[in-house]
Amino acid sequence: MEKRSIPETEALPLVDREESHFWDHKSSRSKGSVIQKIAAGLANSDGGEFIVGIEDSGKDAAGLDRWQGFKNIEDATVVLEALARDVNPPAPFSIEFLSIEGREGQGLACLVSIRKSESVHFTADQKVFVRRGAATLQISGQAVTDLSLAKGARSYEDQLLADYDKDDLAAEEELGYFLQGLSPSTSPSDFIRKQRLIDRNSGAARVSAGILYAESPPAVVPKRCAVKVARYNTKENEPRREHLAGTPLTIEGPARRVIDETISTVTSLIESVSVLQTTGEMAPVKYPPEVLKEIIVNAVIHRDYNVSDDILVYVFDNRVEVRSPGVLPGNMTLTNLLQERFSRNPTIVRLLNKYPDPPNKDIGEGLRTVVAKMAEAKLQSPKFSIEGNYFVVNLGHTPLARPHEIVMEYLSNHDDITNGVARNLTGITSENSMKDVFYALRKAGKIEMVPGKRGNKSAWQKVAALEPALEADASSGIEGNSKAAVQESSSIATSDSEKPRKSSKRLKPRRLLTAPARNLPCACGSGLKRKRCCGVGDV
């Protein structure tokens, strides 16, 4: 337990910091039950911090006037009792009491740091809470069971490194950059000690420290932990070496820099890929910027660092694949992927979130954001799968619209469309499946085969509308035939009226065919009978 005074420039960011998955503030008048709730919630989730002694912003308090702490440490007993006595088992915590230089009369604020725990923590009334975004929520029943099953296994990020210690870590340039934006200010040695990034006895640094701050993590972490990016000039599911465009790029460094460089590299490669548009033009592929960012951030912070392999990002002609080493952690499944969350590497996730502009700002919203942004861009939703020991995200270049709509939109700008062009537009890989789309449109009277084009040159065109004069002639022809049929039927009825009838059953009217006979060769030149070609829909 420490006590120190900080300048106003460091106190103000603490007051103004927005509540999040890792941060909260409470009044010094808060009851012990409130402290228990937030402490247990953070320990049961990914850890985090909260400060007791900051009032909510309102008419009565704004800016540094919101800092209304305890008069002395003894008055903060309610906080200590809640953490050490009432939460069961006690939450893993550390406390620091802060005052503002020149404003000591505003009291001591209690800054509490909570680490993610291997146990499920209950409040005094036997309730279980978890942190979700900026809220602390109660869970019960099966959710508590799932949480318990997900606990217990120490993450590989907590393993100690043999040749990387506290002195190496404290001297890292990335750690210095990170601490420049941290409030309240902390020395490198104090920070790595308080955040449990080293072993207190041996001074050995943990894997999480190497991933976050080492200049070259692969040099200190005994596993492959970089990102490899490759471009393949193909659409095949299993590309071959001859499809590889250039030498794959390997990106390594502190986690923050790896994320930034990977996003920039992949974006450039994607924009070098041009795809056919419904206008008939070739245009570069563009994904919403949030999509690539969230997928790559997710791969870096949630991958299994115990698996000795790099994150693989493949850019194909029709898709982008991101392969993250390790299957889904904890209680996560492909079914609950968008509803639940679990951090395999809570220290990496939490400390990366403490950067001034964190790449993982919206904790728990990453994959939901990806799905929503793809829909907004009118692109098909990403596909998530487990392949071997990888979690795979597949981002296709395929429009969200139905294949039928895409075909008709293309034909509004072009005279005809072939099966190959249609497959490029719709993302359909099977030639026969594409034919089914064409047949459905033909049955609906929207398209017809282009006369004279057969085999691999066959194409489809919009059904041409009848010219007004021809339409009138066709209409009068039908009307004349109908009148003649009625007159003929009337004369037959008159001549037979004097004869006794055996039955009053009425004859069905004869169907009139105005189109070419269904059994004659089709006019399109296919050589097939009309009823098996363009006349499939004729009655």
C-alpha positions as CSV (number, residue, x, y, z in Angstrom):
1,M,0.0,0.0,0.0
2,E,1.6,3.3,-1.2
3,K,0.8,6.9,-0.8
4,R,1.9,9.7,-3.0
5,S,1.0,13.2,-4.4
6,I,0.6,13.8,-8.1
7,P,0.4,17.0,-10.1
8,E,-2.9,18.3,-11.6
9,T,-1.7,17.3,-15.1
10,E,-1.7,13.6,-14.0
11,A,-4.8,13.8,-11.9
12,L,-7.1,15.3,-14.6
13,P,-6.7,12.3,-17.0
14,L,-7.8,10.0,-14.1
15,V,-10.9,12.1,-13.5
16,D,-11.8,12.4,-17.2
17,R,-11.0,8.8,-18.2
18,E,-14.1,7.2,-19.6
19,E,-15.4,4.0,-18.0
20,S,-14.5,0.9,-20.0
21,H,-14.0,-2.8,-19.7
22,F,-10.8,-2.2,-17.7
23,W,-11.6,1.1,-15.8
24,D,-14.2,2.4,-13.5
25,H,-14.6,5.2,-10.8
26,K,-16.6,5.2,-7.6
27,S,-17.5,7.8,-5.0
28,S,-15.8,7.7,-1.6
29,R,-19.3,7.3,-0.2
30,S,-19.8,4.0,-2.0
31,K,-20.8,1.0,0.2
32,G,-18.8,-2.1,0.6
33,S,-21.2,-4.1,-1.6
34,V,-20.4,-1.8,-4.5
35,I,-16.7,-2.3,-4.0
36,Q,-17.1,-6.1,-3.8
37,K,-19.2,-6.1,-7.0
38,I,-16.6,-4.3,-9.2
39,A,-13.6,-6.1,-7.6
40,A,-15.1,-9.5,-8.2
41,G,-16.3,-8.6,-11.7
42,L,-12.8,-7.5,-12.8
43,A,-11.1,-10.5,-11.2
44,N,-13.6,-12.9,-12.9
45,S,-13.0,-11.2,-16.2
46,D,-9.7,-9.7,-17.5
47,G,-8.6,-7.7,-14.6
48,G,-8.4,-3.9,-14.6
49,E,-8.5,-0.8,-12.3
50,F,-10.9,1.4,-10.5
51,I,-10.5,4.5,-8.4
52,V,-12.6,5.3,-5.3
53,G,-12.9,9.0,-4.6
54,I,-14.1,10.4,-7.9
55,E,-17.7,11.7,-8.2
56,D,-19.8,11.4,-11.3
57,S,-19.8,14.4,-13.6
58,G,-22.7,16.7,-13.0
59,K,-23.9,20.2,-12.1
60,D,-22.3,20.0,-8.6
61,A,-18.9,18.8,-9.7
62,A,-16.8,19.1,-12.9
63,G,-13.1,18.7,-13.7
64,L,-10.8,18.3,-10.7
65,D,-13.7,19.3,-8.4
66,R,-14.9,15.7,-8.9
67,W,-11.9,14.5,-6.9
68,Q,-13.5,14.1,-3.5
69,G,-11.5,11.4,-1.7
70,F,-11.1,10.1,1.9
71,K,-9.8,12.4,4.6
72,N,-7.2,9.8,5.6
73,I,-6.3,6.1,4.9
74,E,-8.3,4.9,8.0
75,D,-11.5,6.2,6.4
76,A,-10.8,3.9,3.4
77,T,-11.2,0.8,5.5
78,V,-14.4,-0.1,3.7
79,V,-12.4,-0.6,0.5
80,L,-9.8,-2.8,2.2
81,E,-12.4,-4.9,4.0
82,A,-14.4,-5.5,0.8
83,L,-11.3,-6.6,-1.1
84,A,-9.6,-8.7,1.5
85,R,-12.4,-10.0,3.6
86,D,-15.8,-9.9,1.8
87,V,-14.9,-11.1,-1.7
88,N,-14.5,-14.8,-1.5
89,P,-11.8,-15.9,-2.3
90,P,-10.0,-12.5,-1.8
91,A,-9.4,-10.7,-5.1
92,P,-5.8,-10.4,-6.2
93,F,-5.3,-6.6,-5.8
94,S,-2.8,-3.8,-5.1
95,I,-3.7,-0.3,-3.7
96,E,-2.2,3.1,-4.1
97,F,-3.5,6.3,-2.3
98,L,-3.2,9.5,-4.4
99,S,-3.6,13.2,-3.5
100,I,-3.3,16.2,-5.8
101,E,-0.4,18.6,-5.3
102,G,-1.8,21.9,-4.0
103,R,-5.3,20.3,-3.5
104,E,-4.6,18.1,-0.5
105,G,-7.9,19.3,1.0
106,Q,-9.8,17.2,-1.6
107,G,-8.6,14.1,0.1
108,L,-7.0,10.8,-0.9
109,A,-8.4,8.8,-3.9
110,C,-7.8,5.0,-3.6
111,L,-6.5,3.5,-6.9
112,V,-7.1,-0.2,-7.0
113,S,-5.5,-2.6,-9.5
114,I,-7.2,-6.0,-9.9
115,R,-5.5,-8.9,-11.7
116,K,-7.4,-11.6,-13.5
117,S,-7.7,-14.6,-11.2
118,E,-7.7,-18.4,-11.7
119,S,-10.6,-18.7,-9.3
120,V,-14.3,-17.7,-9.5
121,H,-14.9,-14.9,-7.0
122,F,-18.1,-14.4,-5.1
123,T,-19.4,-11.4,-3.2
124,A,-20.5,-11.7,0.5
125,D,-24.0,-12.5,-0.6
126,Q,-22.8,-15.3,-2.8
127,K,-23.3,-13.6,-6.1
128,V,-21.0,-13.8,-9.1
129,F,-20.3,-10.8,-11.3
130,V,-18.3,-10.3,-14.6
131,R,-17.2,-7.2,-16.4
132,R,-18.8,-6.6,-19.8
133,G,-17.7,-3.3,-21.5
134,A,-18.3,-0.5,-19.0
135,A,-20.8,-2.5,-17.0
136,T,-20.5,-5.0,-14.2
137,L,-23.2,-7.8,-14.6
138,Q,-24.4,-10.6,-12.5
139,I,-24.3,-14.1,-13.9
140,S,-25.9,-17.3,-12.5
141,G,-26.6,-21.0,-13.2
142,Q,-24.8,-22.4,-16.3
143,A,-22.9,-19.2,-16.9
144,V,-21.2,-19.6,-13.5
145,T,-20.4,-23.3,-14.4
146,D,-18.9,-22.2,-17.8
147,L,-16.8,-19.5,-16.0
148,S,-15.5,-22.1,-13.6
149,L,-14.6,-24.5,-16.3
150,A,-12.8,-21.7,-18.2
151,K,-10.7,-20.8,-15.2
152,G,-7.9,-22.8,-13.6
153,A,-5.4,-23.1,-16.5
154,R,-2.6,-20.6,-16.4
155,S,-2.0,-18.9,-19.7
156,Y,1.3,-19.3,-21.5
157,E,1.7,-15.5,-21.3
158,D,2.5,-15.9,-17.6
159,Q,5.5,-18.3,-18.2
160,L,8.9,-16.9,-17.3
161,L,11.6,-16.3,-19.9
162,A,15.1,-17.7,-19.3
163,D,17.2,-15.0,-21.0
164,Y,15.1,-11.9,-20.5
165,D,14.9,-10.2,-17.1
166,K,13.7,-7.0,-15.4
167,D,16.8,-4.9,-16.5
168,D,16.3,-5.9,-20.2
169,L,12.6,-5.1,-20.0
170,A,13.1,-1.7,-18.2
171,A,15.5,-0.6,-20.9
172,E,13.1,-1.3,-23.9
173,E,12.2,1.6,-26.1
174,E,8.6,0.5,-26.5
175,L,8.1,0.5,-22.7
176,G,9.4,4.0,-22.5
177,Y,7.0,5.1,-25.3
178,F,4.1,3.4,-23.5
179,L,4.9,5.0,-20.1
180,Q,5.0,8.5,-21.6
181,G,1.2,8.4,-22.1
182,L,0.4,6.6,-18.8
183,S,-1.3,8.5,-15.9
184,P,-0.3,8.7,-13.1
185,S,3.3,8.6,-14.2
186,T,5.3,5.5,-13.2
187,S,8.9,4.5,-13.5
188,P,9.7,1.5,-15.6
189,S,10.9,-0.6,-12.6
190,D,7.7,0.3,-10.5
191,F,5.4,-0.4,-13.5
192,I,6.8,-3.9,-14.3
193,R,6.7,-4.8,-10.6
194,K,3.1,-3.6,-10.0
195,Q,1.8,-5.3,-13.2
196,R,3.5,-8.6,-12.3
197,L,5.5,-8.6,-15.5
198,I,8.4,-10.1,-13.7
199,D,9.0,-12.8,-11.0
200,R,9.7,-11.0,-7.7
201,N,12.3,-13.5,-6.6
202,S,14.3,-14.1,-9.7
203,G,13.6,-11.0,-11.7
204,A,12.8,-13.1,-14.8
205,A,10.4,-11.4,-17.2
206,R,7.2,-13.1,-18.4
207,V,6.1,-14.0,-21.9
208,S,3.5,-11.2,-21.9
209,A,6.3,-8.6,-21.2
210,G,8.3,-9.9,-24.2
211,I,5.3,-9.8,-26.5
212,L,4.3,-6.3,-25.5
213,Y,7.6,-4.5,-25.2
214,A,10.6,-6.4,-26.6
215,E,12.2,-5.0,-29.7
216,S,12.2,-8.5,-31.2
217,P,9.9,-10.8,-29.4
218,P,11.0,-13.9,-31.4
219,A,14.5,-13.3,-30.0
220,V,13.3,-13.7,-26.4
221,V,10.2,-15.8,-26.6
222,P,11.0,-19.4,-27.4
223,K,8.2,-19.7,-29.9
224,R,7.4,-18.4,-33.3
225,C,5.2,-15.4,-32.6
226,A,5.5,-13.0,-35.7
227,V,3.0,-12.3,-38.5
228,K,3.6,-13.7,-42.0
229,V,1.8,-12.0,-44.9
230,A,1.6,-13.6,-48.4
231,R,-0.2,-12.8,-51.7
232,Y,-1.5,-15.6,-53.9
233,N,-2.6,-15.0,-57.5
234,T,-5.4,-17.6,-57.4
235,K,-8.9,-18.3,-56.1
236,E,-8.2,-21.9,-55.3
237,N,-8.8,-23.2,-51.7
238,E,-5.4,-24.9,-51.6
239,P,-2.9,-22.6,-53.4
240,R,0.4,-24.0,-54.8
241,R,3.8,-22.4,-54.7
242,E,3.6,-21.2,-58.3
243,H,0.6,-19.0,-57.2
244,L,2.7,-17.1,-54.7
245,A,3.3,-13.5,-55.8
246,G,6.7,-12.5,-54.5
247,T,8.3,-13.4,-51.1
248,P,6.0,-13.6,-48.1
249,L,6.7,-10.7,-45.6
250,T,7.5,-11.4,-41.9
251,I,6.4,-8.7,-39.5
252,E,7.7,-8.7,-35.9
253,G,8.2,-6.3,-33.0
254,P,6.2,-5.2,-30.0
255,A,2.5,-6.1,-30.3
256,R,1.4,-2.5,-30.9
257,R,3.8,-2.1,-33.8
258,V,3.0,-5.5,-35.3
259,I,-0.7,-4.7,-35.4
260,D,-0.1,-1.3,-37.1
261,E,2.4,-2.7,-39.7
262,T,0.3,-5.7,-40.5
263,I,-2.8,-3.6,-41.1
264,S,-0.9,-1.3,-43.4
265,T,0.8,-4.1,-45.3
266,V,-2.4,-6.1,-45.8
267,T,-4.4,-3.0,-46.9
268,S,-1.8,-2.3,-49.6
269,L,-1.9,-5.9,-50.9
270,I,-5.7,-5.9,-51.0
271,E,-5.9,-2.7,-52.9
272,S,-3.6,-4.3,-55.5
273,V,-6.4,-6.8,-56.2
274,S,-9.0,-5.7,-58.8
275,V,-12.4,-7.4,-59.1
276,L,-15.2,-7.2,-61.7
277,Q,-18.0,-4.9,-60.7
278,T,-21.6,-5.1,-61.9
279,T,-20.9,-2.1,-64.1
280,G,-18.4,-4.2,-66.0
281,E,-15.4,-2.3,-64.7
282,M,-12.5,-3.6,-62.8
283,A,-12.0,-1.8,-59.4
284,P,-9.7,-2.4,-56.4
285,V,-11.1,-4.4,-53.5
286,K,-12.0,-2.3,-50.5
287,Y,-13.1,-3.5,-47.1
288,P,-14.3,-1.1,-44.3
289,P,-11.1,-0.1,-42.4
290,E,-12.6,-1.4,-39.1
291,V,-12.9,-4.9,-40.5
292,L,-9.2,-5.6,-41.2
293,K,-8.2,-3.8,-38.0
294,E,-10.5,-5.9,-35.8
295,I,-9.6,-9.2,-37.4
296,I,-5.8,-8.6,-37.1
297,V,-6.0,-7.2,-33.6
298,N,-8.1,-10.2,-32.6
299,A,-5.5,-12.6,-34.0
300,V,-2.6,-10.9,-32.2
301,I,-4.1,-10.6,-28.7
302,H,-6.0,-13.8,-28.6
303,R,-3.7,-16.3,-30.3
304,D,-2.1,-19.1,-28.4
305,Y,1.5,-18.1,-27.8
306,N,2.3,-21.6,-26.7
307,V,1.8,-22.8,-30.3
308,S,5.1,-22.3,-32.1
309,D,3.8,-20.8,-35.3
310,D,3.3,-17.3,-36.8
311,I,-0.1,-15.7,-37.5
312,L,-0.7,-16.2,-41.3
313,V,-2.5,-13.7,-43.5
314,Y,-3.1,-14.7,-47.1
315,V,-4.5,-12.4,-49.7
316,F,-6.2,-14.2,-52.6
317,D,-7.9,-13.0,-55.7
318,N,-11.3,-13.5,-54.2
319,R,-10.7,-13.5,-50.4
320,V,-8.5,-12.7,-47.4
321,E,-7.7,-15.5,-44.9
322,V,-6.3,-14.8,-41.4
323,R,-5.1,-17.9,-39.5
324,S,-4.5,-17.5,-35.8
325,P,-2.6,-20.3,-34.0
326,G,-4.6,-22.1,-31.4
327,V,-8.2,-23.2,-31.2
328,L,-10.8,-21.1,-29.4
329,P,-10.0,-20.6,-25.7
330,G,-12.1,-21.3,-22.6
331,N,-15.8,-21.7,-23.1
332,M,-15.7,-20.1,-26.6
333,T,-17.3,-22.0,-29.5
334,L,-18.1,-21.1,-33.1
335,T,-21.8,-20.9,-31.9
336,N,-21.3,-18.3,-29.2
337,L,-18.5,-16.5,-30.8
338,L,-20.4,-13.3,-31.3
339,Q,-22.2,-13.4,-27.9
340,E,-19.5,-14.5,-25.4
341,R,-15.9,-13.5,-24.8
342,F,-12.9,-15.0,-23.1
343,S,-9.3,-13.7,-23.1
344,R,-6.6,-16.3,-23.4
345,N,-4.0,-13.6,-22.8
346,P,-5.6,-11.2,-20.3
347,T,-2.4,-9.3,-19.4
348,I,-1.6,-8.6,-23.1
349,V,-5.2,-7.5,-23.7
350,R,-5.4,-5.3,-20.6
351,L,-2.0,-3.5,-21.0
352,L,-2.5,-3.0,-24.7
353,N,-5.7,-1.2,-23.8
354,K,-3.8,1.3,-21.7
355,Y,-2.1,2.9,-24.7
356,P,-3.3,6.5,-25.4
357,D,-5.0,5.2,-28.6
358,P,-5.4,1.5,-28.0
359,P,-5.9,-0.8,-30.9
360,N,-8.4,-2.9,-28.8
361,K,-10.5,0.0,-27.6
362,D,-13.9,-1.6,-27.9
363,I,-13.3,-4.8,-25.9
364,G,-15.8,-7.5,-26.7
365,E,-17.1,-5.8,-29.8
366,G,-14.4,-6.8,-32.3
367,L,-16.1,-9.7,-34.3
368,R,-19.5,-8.2,-33.9
369,T,-18.1,-5.0,-35.5
370,V,-16.6,-7.0,-38.4
371,V,-20.0,-8.6,-39.2
372,A,-21.9,-5.3,-38.9
373,K,-19.4,-3.3,-41.1
374,M,-19.3,-6.0,-43.8
375,A,-23.1,-5.8,-44.0
376,E,-23.0,-2.0,-44.2
377,A,-20.5,-2.3,-47.1
378,K,-23.0,-4.8,-48.8
379,L,-20.4,-7.6,-48.6
380,Q,-21.2,-11.1,-47.4
381,S,-20.5,-11.9,-43.7
382,P,-17.1,-13.3,-42.8
383,K,-16.8,-17.1,-42.3
384,F,-15.3,-18.4,-39.0
385,S,-13.9,-21.9,-38.7
386,I,-11.5,-24.2,-36.9
387,E,-9.0,-25.9,-39.2
388,G,-6.5,-28.1,-37.4
389,N,-4.9,-26.0,-34.7
390,Y,-5.9,-22.6,-36.3
391,F,-8.8,-20.3,-35.8
392,V,-9.5,-19.1,-39.4
393,V,-11.4,-15.9,-40.5
394,N,-12.3,-15.8,-44.2
395,L,-13.2,-12.4,-45.7
396,G,-14.7,-12.8,-49.2
397,H,-14.9,-10.1,-51.9
398,T,-18.5,-11.3,-52.6
399,P,-21.4,-8.8,-52.7
400,L,-24.1,-9.3,-50.1
401,A,-26.9,-9.1,-52.8
402,R,-28.5,-12.4,-54.0
403,P,-26.9,-13.9,-57.2
404,H,-30.1,-13.3,-59.1
405,E,-30.0,-9.6,-58.3
406,I,-26.3,-9.3,-59.3
407,V,-27.0,-11.0,-62.7
408,M,-29.9,-8.6,-63.4
409,E,-27.9,-5.6,-62.4
410,Y,-25.0,-6.6,-64.7
411,L,-27.5,-7.1,-67.6
412,S,-28.8,-3.6,-67.0
413,N,-25.4,-2.4,-68.1
414,H,-24.5,-5.1,-70.7
415,D,-26.1,-7.0,-73.6
416,D,-25.3,-10.5,-72.2
417,I,-23.6,-12.4,-69.5
418,T,-21.7,-15.7,-69.5
419,N,-21.4,-18.3,-66.8
420,G,-17.8,-17.4,-66.0
421,V,-18.5,-13.7,-65.6
422,A,-21.5,-14.5,-63.4
423,R,-19.4,-16.7,-61.2
424,N,-16.8,-13.9,-60.8
425,L,-19.5,-11.5,-59.8
426,T,-21.4,-13.7,-57.4
427,G,-18.6,-15.7,-55.8
428,I,-20.3,-18.9,-56.8
429,T,-17.6,-21.5,-57.6
430,S,-19.7,-24.2,-59.3
431,E,-20.7,-23.9,-62.9
432,N,-23.8,-26.0,-62.4
433,S,-24.9,-23.9,-59.4
434,M,-24.6,-20.8,-61.6
435,K,-26.8,-22.5,-64.2
436,D,-29.5,-23.0,-61.6
437,V,-29.5,-19.2,-61.1
438,F,-29.9,-18.7,-64.8
439,Y,-32.7,-21.3,-65.1
440,A,-34.6,-19.7,-62.2
441,L,-34.4,-16.3,-63.9
442,R,-35.5,-17.8,-67.2
443,K,-38.5,-19.5,-65.5
444,A,-39.4,-16.1,-64.1
445,G,-39.4,-14.7,-67.6
446,K,-36.4,-12.3,-66.9
447,I,-33.7,-13.8,-69.2
448,E,-33.3,-16.0,-72.2
449,M,-30.3,-17.7,-73.9
450,V,-28.6,-15.7,-76.6
451,P,-29.4,-17.3,-80.0
452,G,-26.5,-18.9,-81.8
453,K,-24.2,-19.0,-78.7
454,R,-23.6,-22.6,-77.5
455,G,-21.1,-24.6,-75.6
456,N,-18.4,-22.6,-73.8
457,K,-19.6,-19.4,-75.6
458,S,-23.2,-19.7,-74.4
459,A,-24.6,-16.5,-72.8
460,W,-27.8,-15.1,-71.5
461,Q,-29.6,-11.9,-72.2
462,K,-32.6,-10.0,-70.9
463,V,-36.0,-11.0,-72.4
464,A,-36.8,-8.2,-74.9
465,A,-40.2,-6.5,-74.4
466,L,-42.7,-6.8,-77.3
467,E,-43.0,-3.7,-79.5
468,P,-46.4,-1.9,-79.2
469,A,-47.6,-2.8,-82.7
470,L,-46.7,-6.5,-82.4
471,E,-48.3,-6.6,-79.0
472,A,-51.6,-5.1,-80.4
473,D,-51.6,-7.6,-83.3
474,A,-51.0,-10.5,-80.9
475,S,-53.8,-9.2,-78.7
476,S,-56.3,-8.8,-81.6
477,G,-55.3,-12.3,-82.8
478,I,-56.1,-13.8,-79.5
479,E,-59.4,-11.9,-79.3
480,G,-60.4,-13.0,-82.8
481,N,-59.7,-16.6,-82.1
482,S,-61.7,-16.4,-78.9
483,K,-64.7,-14.9,-80.7
484,A,-64.6,-17.6,-83.4
485,A,-64.5,-20.3,-80.8
486,V,-67.5,-18.8,-79.0
487,Q,-69.5,-18.5,-82.2
488,E,-68.7,-22.1,-83.1
489,S,-69.7,-23.3,-79.7
490,S,-73.0,-21.4,-79.9
491,S,-73.9,-22.8,-83.3
492,I,-73.3,-26.3,-82.1
493,A,-75.4,-25.7,-79.1
494,T,-78.3,-24.4,-81.3
495,S,-78.3,-27.3,-83.8
496,D,-78.2,-29.8,-80.9
497,S,-80.9,-28.1,-78.8
498,E,-83.7,-30.2,-80.3
499,K,-81.9,-33.5,-79.6
500,P,-82.2,-35.2,-76.2
501,R,-78.9,-34.9,-74.2
502,K,-77.5,-37.8,-72.3
503,S,-75.5,-35.6,-70.0
504,S,-75.4,-31.9,-69.0
505,K,-71.6,-32.1,-68.7
506,R,-70.0,-29.0,-70.3
507,L,-67.1,-29.3,-72.7
508,K,-63.8,-27.7,-71.6
509,P,-62.8,-24.8,-73.8
510,R,-59.9,-25.7,-76.1
511,R,-56.6,-24.1,-75.3
512,L,-55.3,-21.8,-77.9
513,L,-51.6,-21.8,-78.7
514,T,-50.3,-18.5,-80.1
515,A,-46.7,-19.4,-79.6
516,P,-44.8,-21.8,-81.9
517,A,-45.8,-25.5,-81.3
518,R,-44.0,-26.9,-78.3
519,N,-42.8,-30.0,-80.2
520,L,-41.2,-28.0,-83.1
521,P,-37.5,-27.2,-83.1
522,C,-36.7,-24.1,-80.9
523,A,-36.3,-20.8,-82.8
524,C,-33.1,-20.1,-80.9
525,G,-31.2,-22.6,-83.0
526,S,-30.2,-24.9,-80.3
527,G,-31.5,-28.0,-82.2
528,L,-33.7,-29.0,-79.2
529,K,-37.5,-29.0,-79.1
530,R,-39.0,-25.8,-77.9
531,K,-40.6,-27.5,-74.9
532,R,-37.1,-28.6,-73.7
533,C,-35.3,-25.3,-74.5
534,C,-36.7,-21.8,-74.4
535,G,-40.3,-23.0,-74.0
536,V,-39.9,-24.6,-70.7
537,G,-42.3,-22.2,-69.1
538,D,-45.0,-22.5,-71.9
539,V,-48.4,-23.9,-70.9
